[in-house]
PDB file of C-alpha atoms in Angstrom:
ATOM      1  CA  UNK A 223     116.198  89.216 141.551  1.00  0.00           C
ATOM      2  CA  UNK A 224     117.260  85.838 140.129  1.00  0.00           C
ATOM      3  CA  UNK A 225     119.245  85.191 143.320  1.00  0.00           C
ATOM      4  CA  UNK A 226     115.993  85.461 145.242  1.00  0.00           C
ATOM      5  CA  UNK A 227     114.382  82.979 142.874  1.00  0.00           C
ATOM      6  CA  UNK A 228     117.275  80.549 143.458  1.00  0.00           C
ATOM      7  CA  UNK A 229     116.767  80.856 147.221  1.00  0.00           C
ATOM      8  CA  UNK A 230     112.995  80.372 146.819  1.00  0.00           C
ATOM      9  CA  UNK A 231     113.632  77.281 144.693  1.00  0.00           C
ATOM     10  CA  UNK A 232     115.922  75.889 147.408  1.00  0.00           C
ATOM     11  CA  UNK A 233     113.327  76.517 150.149  1.00  0.00           C
ATOM     12  CA  UNK A 234     110.569  74.934 148.009  1.00  0.00           C
ATOM     13  CA  UNK A 235     112.730  71.908 147.155  1.00  0.00           C
ATOM     14  CA  UNK A 236     113.439  71.309 150.854  1.00  0.00           C
ATOM     15  CA  UNK A 237     109.692  71.711 151.553  1.00  0.00           C
ATOM     16  CA  UNK A 238     110.192  74.070 154.474  1.00  0.00           C
ATOM     17  CA  UNK A 239     107.030  75.501 155.978  1.00  0.00           C
ATOM     18  CA  UNK A 240     106.770  79.235 156.565  1.00  0.00           C
ATOM     19  CA  UNK A 241     106.506  78.680 160.300  1.00  0.00           C
ATOM     20  CA  UNK A 242     109.758  76.679 160.306  1.00  0.00           C
ATOM     21  CA  UNK A 243     111.544  80.000 159.978  1.00  0.00           C
ATOM     22  CA  UNK A 244     113.526  78.720 157.002  1.00  0.00           C
ATOM     23  CA  UNK A 245     116.798  80.445 156.323  1.00  0.00           C
ATOM     24  CA  UNK A 246     116.926  80.871 152.499  1.00  0.00           C
ATOM     25  CA  UNK A 247     120.737  81.137 152.453  1.00  0.00           C
ATOM     26  CA  UNK A 248     121.010  77.979 154.560  1.00  0.00           C
ATOM     27  CA  UNK A 249     118.518  76.218 152.285  1.00  0.00           C
ATOM     28  CA  UNK A 250     120.639  77.157 149.297  1.00  0.00           C
ATOM     29  CA  UNK A 251     123.745  75.692 150.950  1.00  0.00           C
ATOM     30  CA  UNK A 252     121.811  72.521 151.692  1.00  0.00           C
ATOM     31  CA  UNK A 253     120.702  72.251 148.057  1.00  0.00           C
ATOM     32  CA  UNK A 254     124.264  72.744 146.832  1.00  0.00           C
ATOM     33  CA  UNK A 255     125.247  69.685 148.888  1.00  0.00           C
ATOM     34  CA  UNK A 256     122.281  67.606 147.618  1.00  0.00           C
ATOM     35  CA  UNK A 257     121.159  69.130 144.266  1.00  0.00           C
ATOM     36  CA  UNK A 258     119.115  66.048 143.301  1.00  0.00           C
ATOM     37  CA  UNK A 259     116.337  67.398 145.553  1.00  0.00           C
ATOM     38  CA  UNK A 260     115.666  70.085 142.912  1.00  0.00           C
ATOM     39  CA  UNK A 261     114.423  67.651 140.264  1.00  0.00           C
ATOM     40  CA  UNK A 262     110.955  67.361 141.836  1.00  0.00           C
ATOM     41  CA  UNK A 263     110.333  71.122 141.654  1.00  0.00           C
ATOM     42  CA  UNK A 264     107.573  72.246 139.289  1.00  0.00           C
ATOM     43  CA  UNK A 265     109.465  75.045 137.556  1.00  0.00           C
ATOM     44  CA  UNK A 266     106.689  75.620 135.021  1.00  0.00           C
ATOM     45  CA  UNK A 267     104.247  76.468 137.840  1.00  0.00           C
ATOM     46  CA  UNK A 268     106.881  78.752 139.404  1.00  0.00           C
ATOM     47  CA  UNK A 269     107.369  80.473 136.011  1.00  0.00           C
ATOM     48  CA  UNK A 270     103.606  80.976 135.643  1.00  0.00           C
ATOM     49  CA  UNK A 271     103.480  82.577 139.096  1.00  0.00           C
ATOM     50  CA  UNK A 272     106.358  84.927 138.215  1.00  0.00           C
ATOM     51  CA  UNK A 273     104.629  85.874 134.973  1.00  0.00           C
ATOM     52  CA  UNK A 274     101.395  86.536 136.854  1.00  0.00           C
ATOM     53  CA  UNK A 275     103.358  88.839 139.190  1.00  0.00           C
ATOM     54  CA  UNK A 276     104.568  90.833 136.177  1.00  0.00           C
ATOM     55  CA  UNK A 277     108.114  89.490 135.797  1.00  0.00           C
ATOM     56  CA  UNK A 278     107.477  88.153 132.279  1.00  0.00           C
ATOM     57  CA  UNK A 279     108.205  84.652 131.023  1.00  0.00           C
ATOM     58  CA  UNK A 280     111.115  83.423 133.155  1.00  0.00           C
ATOM     59  CA  UNK A 281     110.822  79.717 132.403  1.00  0.00           C
ATOM     60  CA  UNK A 282     114.231  79.494 130.692  1.00  0.00           C
ATOM     61  CA  UNK A 283     115.865  81.460 133.520  1.00  0.00           C
ATOM     62  CA  UNK A 284     114.455  79.080 136.138  1.00  0.00           C
ATOM     63  CA  UNK A 285     115.699  76.034 134.247  1.00  0.00           C
ATOM     64  CA  UNK A 286     119.122  77.705 133.942  1.00  0.00           C
ATOM     65  CA  UNK A 287     119.161  78.342 137.716  1.00  0.00           C
ATOM     66  CA  UNK A 288     118.350  74.693 138.395  1.00  0.00           C
ATOM     67  CA  UNK A 289     121.077  73.563 135.969  1.00  0.00           C
ATOM     68  CA  UNK A 290     123.593  75.862 137.694  1.00  0.00           C
ATOM     69  CA  UNK A 291     122.631  74.554 141.146  1.00  0.00           C
ATOM     70  CA  UNK A 292     122.928  70.963 139.889  1.00  0.00           C
ATOM     71  CA  UNK A 293     126.324  71.455 138.237  1.00  0.00           C
ATOM     72  CA  UNK A 294     128.004  74.605 139.438  1.00  0.00           C
ATOM     73  CA  UNK A 295     130.193  76.424 136.899  1.00  0.00           C
ATOM     74  CA  UNK A 296     129.507  73.807 134.217  1.00  0.00           C
ATOM     75  CA  UNK A 297     129.369  75.218 130.702  1.00  0.00           C
ATOM     76  CA  UNK A 298     126.095  73.866 129.343  1.00  0.00           C
ATOM     77  CA  UNK A 299     126.650  75.110 125.798  1.00  0.00           C
ATOM     78  CA  UNK A 300     127.286  72.694 122.958  1.00  0.00           C
ATOM     79  CA  UNK A 301     130.993  72.519 122.116  1.00  0.00           C
ATOM     80  CA  UNK A 302     132.011  74.727 119.205  1.00  0.00           C
ATOM     81  CA  UNK A 303     132.659  73.047 115.887  1.00  0.00           C
ATOM     82  CA  UNK A 304     133.766  74.755 112.711  1.00  0.00           C
ATOM     83  CA  UNK A 305     131.298  74.754 109.868  1.00  0.00           C
ATOM     84  CA  UNK A 306     132.110  72.377 107.053  1.00  0.00           C
ATOM     85  CA  UNK A 307     132.071  73.624 103.439  1.00  0.00           C
ATOM     86  CA  UNK A 308     128.492  72.437 102.880  1.00  0.00           C
ATOM     87  CA  UNK A 309     127.265  74.300 106.000  1.00  0.00           C
ATOM     88  CA  UNK A 310     129.094  77.463 104.895  1.00  0.00           C
ATOM     89  CA  UNK A 311     127.544  77.128 101.422  1.00  0.00           C
ATOM     90  CA  UNK A 312     124.104  76.826 103.043  1.00  0.00           C
ATOM     91  CA  UNK A 313     124.723  79.853 105.313  1.00  0.00           C
ATOM     92  CA  UNK A 314     125.762  82.022 102.379  1.00  0.00           C
ATOM     93  CA  UNK A 315     123.296  80.877  99.732  1.00  0.00           C
ATOM     94  CA  UNK A 316     120.429  79.146 101.568  1.00  0.00           C
ATOM     95  CA  UNK A 317     120.917  76.441  98.937  1.00  0.00           C
ATOM     96  CA  UNK A 318     122.368  72.934  98.949  1.00  0.00           C
ATOM     97  CA  UNK A 319     124.867  71.442  96.508  1.00  0.00           C
ATOM     98  CA  UNK A 320     121.933  69.464  95.071  1.00  0.00           C
ATOM     99  CA  UNK A 321     119.853  72.585  94.328  1.00  0.00           C
ATOM    100  CA  UNK A 322     122.653  74.959  93.261  1.00  0.00           C
ATOM    101  CA  UNK A 323     125.744  73.662  91.501  1.00  0.00           C
ATOM    102  CA  UNK A 324     128.257  74.488  88.773  1.00  0.00           C
ATOM    103  CA  UNK A 325     126.628  74.074  85.384  1.00  0.00           C
ATOM    104  CA  UNK A 326     123.055  74.515  86.594  1.00  0.00           C
ATOM    105  CA  UNK A 327     120.917  76.722  84.366  1.00  0.00           C
ATOM    106  CA  UNK A 328     119.642  79.671  86.408  1.00  0.00           C
ATOM    107  CA  UNK A 329     117.740  82.856  85.635  1.00  0.00           C
ATOM    108  CA  UNK A 330     118.879  86.263  86.758  1.00  0.00           C
ATOM    109  CA  UNK A 331     118.019  89.932  86.481  1.00  0.00           C
ATOM    110  CA  UNK A 332     120.693  92.349  85.294  1.00  0.00           C
ATOM    111  CA  UNK A 333     120.703  95.397  87.548  1.00  0.00           C
ATOM    112  CA  UNK A 334     123.793  97.181  86.326  1.00  0.00           C
ATOM    113  CA  UNK A 335     126.780  97.299  84.032  1.00  0.00           C
ATOM    114  CA  UNK A 336     130.244  97.500  85.544  1.00  0.00           C
ATOM    115  CA  UNK A 337     132.566  99.915  83.782  1.00  0.00           C
ATOM    116  CA  UNK A 338     136.195 100.936  84.023  1.00  0.00           C
ATOM    117  CA  UNK A 339     136.680 104.682  83.646  1.00  0.00           C
ATOM    118  CA  UNK A 340     139.573 105.674  81.409  1.00  0.00           C
ATOM    119  CA  UNK A 341     142.629 107.199  83.066  1.00  0.00           C
ATOM    120  CA  UNK A 342     143.746 110.730  82.098  1.00  0.00           C
ATOM    121  CA  UNK A 343     146.669 109.451  80.009  1.00  0.00           C
ATOM    122  CA  UNK A 344     144.319 107.057  78.169  1.00  0.00           C
ATOM    123  CA  UNK A 345     141.999 109.976  77.394  1.00  0.00           C
ATOM    124  CA  UNK A 346     144.943 111.985  76.034  1.00  0.00           C
ATOM    125  CA  UNK A 347     145.898 109.111  73.722  1.00  0.00           C
ATOM    126  CA  UNK A 348     142.317 108.303  72.679  1.00  0.00           C
ATOM    127  CA  UNK A 349     141.591 107.817  69.019  1.00  0.00           C
ATOM    128  CA  UNK A 350     137.864 108.411  68.324  1.00  0.00           C
ATOM    129  CA  UNK A 351     136.568 106.665  65.210  1.00  0.00           C
ATOM    130  CA  UNK A 352     134.167 108.038  62.606  1.00  0.00           C
ATOM    131  CA  UNK A 353     131.504 105.757  61.167  1.00  0.00           C
ATOM    132  CA  UNK A 354     131.597 106.149  57.383  1.00  0.00           C
ATOM    133  CA  UNK A 355     127.944 105.152  56.968  1.00  0.00           C
ATOM    134  CA  UNK A 356     126.434 107.540  59.542  1.00  0.00           C
ATOM    135  CA  UNK A 357     129.145 110.169  59.573  1.00  0.00           C
ATOM    136  CA  UNK A 358     129.005 110.198  63.400  1.00  0.00           C
ATOM    137  CA  UNK A 359     131.938 109.847  65.784  1.00  0.00           C
ATOM    138  CA  UNK A 360     132.312 107.127  68.419  1.00  0.00           C
ATOM    139  CA  UNK A 361     133.931 107.202  71.855  1.00  0.00           C
ATOM    140  CA  UNK A 362     136.547 104.406  71.954  1.00  0.00           C
ATOM    141  CA  UNK A 363     135.812 103.679  75.638  1.00  0.00           C
ATOM    142  CA  UNK A 364     132.054 103.718  76.257  1.00  0.00           C
ATOM    143  CA  UNK A 365     131.326 103.134  72.545  1.00  0.00           C
ATOM    144  CA  UNK A 366     128.734 105.903  72.453  1.00  0.00           C
ATOM    145  CA  UNK A 367     128.424 106.593  68.720  1.00  0.00           C
ATOM    146  CA  UNK A 368     126.237 109.646  68.183  1.00  0.00           C
ATOM    147  CA  UNK A 369     128.728 112.524  68.205  1.00  0.00           C
ATOM    148  CA  UNK A 370     128.271 114.804  65.146  1.00  0.00           C
ATOM    149  CA  UNK A 371     131.745 116.368  65.486  1.00  0.00           C
ATOM    150  CA  UNK A 372     135.119 115.111  66.714  1.00  0.00           C
ATOM    151  CA  UNK A 373     135.200 118.017  69.166  1.00  0.00           C
ATOM    152  CA  UNK A 374     132.021 116.612  70.765  1.00  0.00           C
ATOM    153  CA  UNK A 375     133.914 113.421  71.658  1.00  0.00           C
ATOM    154  CA  UNK A 376     136.674 115.479  73.315  1.00  0.00           C
ATOM    155  CA  UNK A 377     134.054 117.551  75.167  1.00  0.00           C
ATOM    156  CA  UNK A 378     132.562 114.226  76.306  1.00  0.00           C
ATOM    157  CA  UNK A 379     135.997 113.348  77.790  1.00  0.00           C
ATOM    158  CA  UNK A 380     136.605 116.795  79.301  1.00  0.00           C
ATOM    159  CA  UNK A 381     133.188 116.902  80.987  1.00  0.00           C
ATOM    160  CA  UNK A 382     133.856 113.531  82.651  1.00  0.00           C
ATOM    161  CA  UNK A 383     130.766 112.162  80.901  1.00  0.00           C
ATOM    162  CA  UNK A 384     132.464 109.007  79.621  1.00  0.00           C
ATOM    163  CA  UNK A 385     131.482 106.141  81.964  1.00  0.00           C
ATOM    164  CA  UNK A 386     134.273 104.010  80.525  1.00  0.00           C
ATOM    165  CA  UNK A 387     134.567 100.608  78.970  1.00  0.00           C
ATOM    166  CA  UNK A 388     132.056  97.959  80.031  1.00  0.00           C
ATOM    167  CA  UNK A 389     133.796  95.140  81.929  1.00  0.00           C
ATOM    168  CA  UNK A 390     130.795  93.025  82.880  1.00  0.00           C
ATOM    169  CA  UNK A 391     127.215  92.877  84.055  1.00  0.00           C
ATOM    170  CA  UNK A 392     125.980  92.833  87.653  1.00  0.00           C
ATOM    171  CA  UNK A 393     123.051  90.544  88.265  1.00  0.00           C
ATOM    172  CA  UNK A 394     120.786  89.084  90.919  1.00  0.00           C
ATOM    173  CA  UNK A 395     119.793  85.428  90.690  1.00  0.00           C
ATOM    174  CA  UNK A 396     116.205  84.426  91.437  1.00  0.00           C
ATOM    175  CA  UNK A 397     117.347  83.049  94.817  1.00  0.00           C
ATOM    176  CA  UNK A 398     118.718  86.497  95.768  1.00  0.00           C
ATOM    177  CA  UNK A 399     122.417  85.757  95.283  1.00  0.00           C
ATOM    178  CA  UNK A 400     124.348  88.543  93.581  1.00  0.00           C
ATOM    179  CA  UNK A 401     126.485  87.672  90.602  1.00  0.00           C
ATOM    180  CA  UNK A 402     128.811  89.122  88.017  1.00  0.00           C
ATOM    181  CA  UNK A 403     129.520  88.020  84.454  1.00  0.00           C
ATOM    182  CA  UNK A 404     132.620  89.296  82.679  1.00  0.00           C
ATOM    183  CA  UNK A 405     132.066  90.683  79.180  1.00  0.00           C
ATOM    184  CA  UNK A 406     134.065  87.825  77.638  1.00  0.00           C
ATOM    185  CA  UNK A 407     131.713  85.276  79.276  1.00  0.00           C
ATOM    186  CA  UNK A 408     128.387  86.857  78.318  1.00  0.00           C
ATOM    187  CA  UNK A 409     128.122  85.073  74.980  1.00  0.00           C
ATOM    188  CA  UNK A 410     129.969  82.723  72.663  1.00  0.00           C
ATOM    189  CA  UNK A 411     130.081  85.656  70.233  1.00  0.00           C
ATOM    190  CA  UNK A 412     132.156  88.734  71.106  1.00  0.00           C
ATOM    191  CA  UNK A 413     130.208  91.408  72.998  1.00  0.00           C
ATOM    192  CA  UNK A 414     131.683  94.899  72.972  1.00  0.00           C
ATOM    193  CA  UNK A 415     128.882  96.728  74.729  1.00  0.00           C
ATOM    194  CA  UNK A 416     126.234  94.918  76.811  1.00  0.00           C
ATOM    195  CA  UNK A 417     123.913  97.947  76.716  1.00  0.00           C
TER     196      UNK A 417
END
């Protein structure tokens, strides 16, 4: 259908009357030889007429047709350029180096704790510790410390209930960026279990 619109544009630009028996294909050839005659066309009015006829908003299409008839086969797109580091930073964070930088104090919400499950050979060599004050046993990996009997710690291993040693915390900054803080970086003081 857009080919018909191109022919109609050519006939309108050449101001043929209906009784002249205009040949749309010939008009198109004539326009290709003298495309400057297209610049006086009221494409917005043509687009309104097409929309009224139920074709939808074709304004951009009509301007593209005129551009193609003016400069056949010309690539009208902007040349590609690679994004610079600041543009990439903006695409990924929706922030600028002025609003989000190393050392800036930010707030975040912790949404999970990352853990490393113990391997079978580590479980076999595990050495649960008993707290002398409470008399309860502690898992050396997840640091759960409420086991009344040593056998309960081993049952904890055998059942696959040990989530493993905490390695860090997963968090979401207020601007939506996801983050991760390793256990060793959570505090100036040693943190064994961030729970």
